[in-house]
Amino acid sequence: MVSNQSFSVTALMEKEDFHIEPISRRIKVYELPDEISESYMKGLHAVAEEMDCDKIIVYVQTGSDAETTVKDFSFQQEAEIKGFFNGKDATIYASFLDQSRNLPDPENVISDVKAMNVAECKKRKLQEGYSMIWGTEEHAEEMAAFYASVFDQYPTPIHDPEYIVQMMRDDVYFSLIYHEGELVSACSADLFTDFNAAEFTDCATLSSQRGKGLLSIQYPMLEKKMRELGVHTMFSYTRAISMGMNIVAAQQGFSYGGCMVQNSTIATGLEDMNIWYKAL
C-alpha cells in the first residue's frame, strides 16, 4: 500500500520545479509544498538516496514559514537570490546526505574579487571579424561539439545536440559569437517562467579567444531579451575558482549572494559555485 506521503513525494517529482540532476548528484526543489511534514522530509531524503544524490537544495521565500521549517530540519543556508520569486527574495538551503561533500573549497576567489571593487564595465563592441547571433535549433550540432571541446565535464548533457534543442524549446535563449566562421563563444539565459527569473549560464569561450571580453559582450543582449520578457531577476552560478567568470558577473552589475558548496560537476569534478544576482 502506498502512503499518502509517498504519493505526495512522487507527485512532487513530476513537477517542473523539482529537478533530479544525477551528473552533479543533487536534487533541486524550487517550490516546496505549503505544508512540510517530517514524513515529507524523510521521503525527500529517501528519493535522494534512491537516485544516488547526496545533496538536496531547496529555494524558499525569505522570511516565510517554509524557511523556518527547513531550518528546523537542519538544512543550512548557502546563498540568496534577491527577487527570485516574482520580485520576492529567495534563500537557498542545502542538506548534505554525505558530510564529506560539505567541505568548502579554500581556493574560492570571491575574497579577491571583492577586494578589487570591480566597477561596472561600459558596453563593449565586437572587434572586426567577429559576429554575434541568436542560437537556433539549426546550430545544435555545432554547439554540442563546441561545448564538448571546452568542457570535459558539465552539470547537464550539453554535449548532446538533442538536449540543446530541447533546452531551446524550454525557454532557454542562447547567444553565439563567431570569429571568421568559427563558433568561439556562447552563453544562455534560462527562463524560469513561473518566477519571472532567468539564469545566466552555459558560458564558454575557446581558450584561444579568452581575455577579449566576449561574454561581457553577450550578456547585455541576453539581459535586453529578458527585460522584454518581463523578467525581474537575473542570477548566475559561477565557478568559485574562476577569477574571470566572477569578475564578469561583478562587471555586469551582479551582487554576490553566497557560495554553494561542492555543487556542480564541471571541469575538474564537483566544484563550489558562487551565486550572483541582479535586479532588472
CSV table of C-alpha atoms in Angstrom, one decimal:
chain,number,residue,atom,x,y,z
A,1,MET,CA,0.0,0.0,0.0
A,2,VAL,CA,1.4,3.4,-1.0
A,3,SER,CA,1.1,6.0,1.8
A,4,ASN,CA,-0.3,9.5,1.1
A,5,GLN,CA,3.1,11.0,1.9
A,6,SER,CA,4.8,8.7,-0.6
A,7,PHE,CA,2.3,9.8,-3.2
A,8,SER,CA,2.9,13.4,-2.5
A,9,VAL,CA,6.7,13.0,-3.0
A,10,THR,CA,6.0,11.1,-6.2
A,11,ALA,CA,3.7,13.9,-7.4
A,12,LEU,CA,6.4,16.4,-6.4
A,13,MET,CA,9.0,14.6,-8.6
A,14,GLU,CA,6.7,15.2,-11.6
A,15,LYS,CA,6.5,18.9,-11.1
A,16,GLU,CA,8.6,21.2,-13.2
A,17,ASP,CA,10.2,22.8,-10.2
A,18,PHE,CA,11.6,19.5,-8.8
A,19,HIS,CA,14.9,18.7,-10.6
A,20,ILE,CA,16.9,15.5,-10.1
A,21,GLU,CA,20.4,16.1,-11.5
A,22,PRO,CA,22.4,12.9,-11.5
A,23,ILE,CA,25.5,14.3,-13.0
A,24,SER,CA,26.0,16.6,-10.0
A,25,ARG,CA,24.3,14.1,-7.6
A,26,ARG,CA,21.9,16.7,-6.4
A,27,ILE,CA,18.2,17.4,-6.1
A,28,LYS,CA,16.8,20.9,-6.5
A,29,VAL,CA,13.4,21.9,-5.3
A,30,TYR,CA,12.4,25.4,-6.4
A,31,GLU,CA,9.0,25.4,-4.6
A,32,LEU,CA,8.1,23.3,-1.5
A,33,PRO,CA,4.5,22.3,-0.7
A,34,ASP,CA,2.5,24.5,1.6
A,35,GLU,CA,2.8,22.0,4.5
A,36,ILE,CA,6.2,20.4,5.1
A,37,SER,CA,5.9,17.5,7.5
A,38,GLU,CA,8.6,15.2,8.9
A,39,SER,CA,7.4,12.3,6.8
A,40,TYR,CA,7.7,14.5,3.7
A,41,MET,CA,11.3,15.4,4.5
A,42,LYS,CA,12.1,11.7,5.2
A,43,GLY,CA,10.5,10.9,1.8
A,44,LEU,CA,12.6,13.6,0.1
A,45,HIS,CA,15.8,12.2,1.6
A,46,ALA,CA,14.7,8.7,0.6
A,47,VAL,CA,14.3,9.8,-3.0
A,48,ALA,CA,17.8,11.4,-2.9
A,49,GLU,CA,19.3,8.1,-1.6
A,50,GLU,CA,17.5,6.1,-4.2
A,51,MET,CA,18.7,8.4,-7.0
A,52,ASP,CA,22.3,8.4,-5.6
A,53,CYS,CA,22.1,12.1,-4.8
A,54,ASP,CA,23.9,13.3,-1.7
A,55,LYS,CA,22.9,17.0,-1.8
A,56,ILE,CA,19.3,18.4,-1.6
A,57,ILE,CA,18.8,22.1,-2.4
A,58,VAL,CA,15.7,24.0,-1.7
A,59,TYR,CA,14.7,27.5,-2.6
A,60,VAL,CA,12.4,29.2,-0.1
A,61,GLN,CA,10.9,32.7,0.2
A,62,THR,CA,13.0,34.7,2.7
A,63,GLY,CA,11.2,35.1,6.0
A,64,SER,CA,8.5,32.6,5.2
A,65,ASP,CA,7.2,29.7,7.3
A,66,ALA,CA,8.9,27.4,4.8
A,67,GLU,CA,12.3,28.9,5.7
A,68,THR,CA,11.7,28.3,9.4
A,69,THR,CA,10.7,24.7,8.7
A,70,VAL,CA,13.7,23.8,6.6
A,71,LYS,CA,15.9,25.3,9.3
A,72,ASP,CA,14.2,23.0,11.8
A,73,PHE,CA,15.1,20.1,9.6
A,74,SER,CA,18.8,21.0,9.8
A,75,PHE,CA,19.1,22.4,6.3
A,76,GLN,CA,21.9,25.0,6.2
A,77,GLN,CA,21.8,28.3,4.4
A,78,GLU,CA,24.1,28.6,1.5
A,79,ALA,CA,23.0,31.6,-0.6
A,80,GLU,CA,20.4,34.1,-1.5
A,81,ILE,CA,18.9,35.5,-4.7
A,82,LYS,CA,17.0,38.7,-4.1
A,83,GLY,CA,13.9,39.0,-6.3
A,84,PHE,CA,13.9,35.4,-7.5
A,85,PHE,CA,10.2,34.6,-6.7
A,86,ASN,CA,8.5,37.2,-8.8
A,87,GLY,CA,10.4,40.0,-7.2
A,88,LYS,CA,10.4,38.5,-3.7
A,89,ASP,CA,13.7,37.3,-2.2
A,90,ALA,CA,14.8,33.6,-2.1
A,91,THR,CA,17.1,32.0,0.3
A,92,ILE,CA,18.8,28.8,-0.7
A,93,TYR,CA,19.3,26.0,1.8
A,94,ALA,CA,21.0,22.6,1.4
A,95,SER,CA,21.0,19.3,3.2
A,96,PHE,CA,24.1,17.0,2.7
A,97,LEU,CA,23.5,13.3,2.9
A,98,ASP,CA,27.2,12.8,2.8
A,99,GLN,CA,29.0,15.2,5.1
A,100,SER,CA,32.3,14.8,3.2
A,101,ARG,CA,30.6,16.8,0.4
A,102,ASN,CA,30.1,19.7,2.8
A,103,LEU,CA,33.6,21.0,2.6
A,104,PRO,CA,34.1,24.4,1.0
A,105,ASP,CA,37.0,24.9,-1.4
A,106,PRO,CA,39.7,27.2,0.1
A,107,GLU,CA,40.6,28.3,-3.4
A,108,ASN,CA,37.4,30.3,-3.8
A,109,VAL,CA,38.4,33.7,-5.4
A,110,ILE,CA,35.5,35.7,-4.0
A,111,SER,CA,37.6,37.5,-1.4
A,112,ASP,CA,40.0,38.6,-4.1
A,113,VAL,CA,37.2,39.7,-6.4
A,114,LYS,CA,35.5,41.7,-3.6
A,115,ALA,CA,38.9,43.4,-2.8
A,116,MET,CA,39.1,44.6,-6.4
A,117,ASN,CA,36.0,46.8,-6.1
A,118,VAL,CA,35.2,45.9,-9.7
A,119,ALA,CA,33.3,48.6,-11.5
A,120,GLU,CA,30.5,48.0,-13.9
A,121,CYS,CA,32.0,48.0,-17.4
A,122,LYS,CA,30.8,50.0,-20.3
A,123,LYS,CA,29.1,48.2,-23.2
A,124,ARG,CA,31.7,46.7,-25.4
A,125,LYS,CA,31.6,46.3,-29.2
A,126,LEU,CA,32.7,43.3,-31.2
A,127,GLN,CA,36.0,43.6,-33.0
A,128,GLU,CA,36.3,43.3,-36.7
A,129,GLY,CA,36.0,39.7,-37.9
A,130,TYR,CA,33.5,38.7,-35.1
A,131,SER,CA,29.7,38.4,-35.3
A,132,MET,CA,27.0,37.7,-32.7
A,133,ILE,CA,23.7,35.9,-33.3
A,134,TRP,CA,20.9,34.1,-31.5
A,135,GLY,CA,21.4,30.3,-31.4
A,136,THR,CA,18.7,28.3,-33.1
A,137,GLU,CA,17.9,24.6,-33.4
A,138,GLU,CA,20.0,24.5,-36.6
A,139,HIS,CA,23.1,25.3,-34.6
A,140,ALA,CA,22.6,22.5,-32.1
A,141,GLU,CA,25.1,20.1,-33.6
A,142,GLU,CA,27.8,22.7,-33.8
A,143,MET,CA,27.0,24.0,-30.3
A,144,ALA,CA,27.3,20.5,-28.8
A,145,ALA,CA,30.7,19.9,-30.4
A,146,PHE,CA,31.8,23.4,-29.2
A,147,TYR,CA,30.8,22.7,-25.6
A,148,ALA,CA,32.4,19.3,-25.7
A,149,SER,CA,35.7,21.0,-26.8
A,150,VAL,CA,35.5,23.4,-23.8
A,151,PHE,CA,34.3,21.2,-21.0
A,152,ASP,CA,35.3,17.6,-20.2
A,153,GLN,CA,32.5,17.5,-17.7
A,154,TYR,CA,29.4,19.6,-17.3
A,155,PRO,CA,26.4,19.6,-15.0
A,156,THR,CA,24.0,18.9,-17.9
A,157,PRO,CA,24.3,16.8,-21.0
A,158,ILE,CA,25.1,19.9,-23.1
A,159,HIS,CA,27.4,17.8,-25.4
A,160,ASP,CA,24.2,16.3,-26.8
A,161,PRO,CA,22.6,18.3,-29.6
A,162,GLU,CA,19.1,16.8,-28.9
A,163,TYR,CA,19.4,18.1,-25.4
A,164,ILE,CA,20.3,21.6,-26.7
A,165,VAL,CA,17.3,21.5,-29.0
A,166,GLN,CA,15.1,20.6,-26.0
A,167,MET,CA,16.6,23.5,-24.0
A,168,MET,CA,15.7,25.9,-26.7
A,169,ARG,CA,12.1,24.6,-26.8
A,170,ASP,CA,12.0,25.0,-23.0
A,171,ASP,CA,12.7,28.8,-22.9
A,172,VAL,CA,16.5,28.8,-23.0
A,173,TYR,CA,17.9,31.6,-25.2
A,174,PHE,CA,21.5,31.1,-26.5
A,175,SER,CA,23.8,33.8,-27.8
A,176,LEU,CA,26.7,32.8,-30.1
A,177,ILE,CA,29.8,34.6,-31.2
A,178,TYR,CA,31.7,33.6,-34.3
A,179,HIS,CA,35.1,34.6,-35.5
A,180,GLU,CA,35.8,34.1,-39.2
A,181,GLY,CA,33.1,31.4,-39.4
A,182,GLU,CA,34.1,29.5,-36.3
A,183,LEU,CA,31.9,29.3,-33.1
A,184,VAL,CA,34.2,30.7,-30.4
A,185,SER,CA,31.9,31.7,-27.5
A,186,ALA,CA,28.4,31.1,-26.2
A,187,CYS,CA,26.2,31.6,-23.2
A,188,SER,CA,22.5,31.4,-22.4
A,189,ALA,CA,19.6,32.8,-20.4
A,190,ASP,CA,17.4,30.0,-18.9
A,191,LEU,CA,14.0,31.5,-18.3
A,192,PHE,CA,12.1,30.4,-15.1
A,193,THR,CA,8.6,31.5,-16.3
A,194,ASP,CA,6.8,30.7,-13.1
A,195,PHE,CA,9.1,33.1,-11.2
A,196,ASN,CA,9.9,35.7,-13.8
A,197,ALA,CA,13.6,35.0,-13.2
A,198,ALA,CA,16.4,33.8,-15.5
A,199,GLU,CA,19.7,32.2,-15.1
A,200,PHE,CA,22.8,33.5,-17.0
A,201,THR,CA,24.5,30.2,-17.7
A,202,ASP,CA,26.2,27.8,-20.2
A,203,CYS,CA,29.1,30.3,-20.6
A,204,ALA,CA,32.0,29.1,-22.6
A,205,THR,CA,34.8,30.5,-24.7
A,206,LEU,CA,37.6,28.8,-26.6
A,207,SER,CA,40.9,29.1,-24.8
A,208,SER,CA,42.4,30.9,-27.8
A,209,GLN,CA,39.7,33.6,-27.6
A,210,ARG,CA,39.7,34.3,-23.8
A,211,GLY,CA,40.6,37.7,-22.5
A,212,LYS,CA,38.7,39.5,-25.2
A,213,GLY,CA,35.5,40.2,-23.2
A,214,LEU,CA,33.3,38.0,-25.4
A,215,LEU,CA,30.9,37.0,-22.5
A,216,SER,CA,30.6,40.6,-21.4
A,217,ILE,CA,29.5,41.5,-25.0
A,218,GLN,CA,26.9,38.7,-25.0
A,219,TYR,CA,25.4,39.3,-21.6
A,220,PRO,CA,23.7,42.7,-22.4
A,221,MET,CA,22.0,41.1,-25.4
A,222,LEU,CA,20.6,38.4,-23.2
A,223,GLU,CA,19.6,40.9,-20.5
A,224,LYS,CA,17.8,43.0,-23.0
A,225,LYS,CA,15.8,40.0,-24.2
A,226,MET,CA,14.9,39.0,-20.6
A,227,ARG,CA,13.7,42.6,-19.9
A,228,GLU,CA,11.5,42.3,-22.9
A,229,LEU,CA,10.0,39.1,-21.5
A,230,GLY,CA,9.2,40.7,-18.1
A,231,VAL,CA,12.0,39.0,-16.1
A,232,HIS,CA,12.5,40.6,-12.7
A,233,THR,CA,15.8,39.0,-11.7
A,234,MET,CA,18.9,37.5,-13.4
A,235,PHE,CA,21.1,35.2,-11.5
A,236,SER,CA,24.2,33.1,-12.2
A,237,TYR,CA,26.2,30.2,-10.7
A,238,THR,CA,29.9,30.9,-11.4
A,239,ARG,CA,32.7,28.5,-10.7
A,240,ALA,CA,34.2,29.6,-7.4
A,241,ILE,CA,37.8,29.1,-8.6
A,242,SER,CA,37.3,31.1,-11.8
A,243,MET,CA,38.6,34.6,-11.4
A,244,GLY,CA,37.4,35.6,-14.9
A,245,MET,CA,33.8,34.5,-14.5
A,246,ASN,CA,33.4,36.1,-11.1
A,247,ILE,CA,34.8,39.3,-12.5
A,248,VAL,CA,32.4,39.2,-15.4
A,249,ALA,CA,29.5,38.9,-13.0
A,250,ALA,CA,30.7,41.9,-11.0
A,251,GLN,CA,31.3,43.9,-14.1
A,252,GLN,CA,27.8,43.3,-15.3
A,253,GLY,CA,26.3,44.7,-12.1
A,254,PHE,CA,25.5,41.5,-10.3
A,255,SER,CA,25.7,41.2,-6.5
A,256,TYR,CA,27.3,38.3,-4.7
A,257,GLY,CA,24.8,36.0,-3.0
A,258,GLY,CA,26.8,33.3,-1.4
A,259,CYS,CA,28.6,30.0,-2.1
A,260,MET,CA,27.1,26.7,-3.0
A,261,VAL,CA,29.5,24.0,-1.7
A,262,GLN,CA,30.5,21.2,-4.0
A,263,ASN,CA,27.5,22.0,-6.0
A,264,SER,CA,28.2,21.2,-9.7
A,265,THR,CA,30.1,18.7,-11.7
A,266,ILE,CA,32.1,20.8,-14.1
A,267,ALA,CA,35.7,20.8,-15.5
A,268,THR,CA,37.7,19.3,-12.5
A,269,GLY,CA,34.7,17.5,-10.9
A,270,LEU,CA,32.4,18.6,-8.1
A,271,GLU,CA,33.1,22.3,-7.6
A,272,ASP,CA,31.9,25.1,-5.4
A,273,MET,CA,29.7,27.7,-7.2
A,274,ASN,CA,29.3,31.3,-6.3
A,275,ILE,CA,25.8,32.8,-6.7
A,276,TRP,CA,25.4,36.2,-8.2
A,277,TYR,CA,22.1,38.1,-8.9
A,278,LYS,CA,20.9,41.3,-10.5
A,279,ALA,CA,17.5,43.1,-10.4
A,280,LEU,CA,16.3,44.1,-13.9
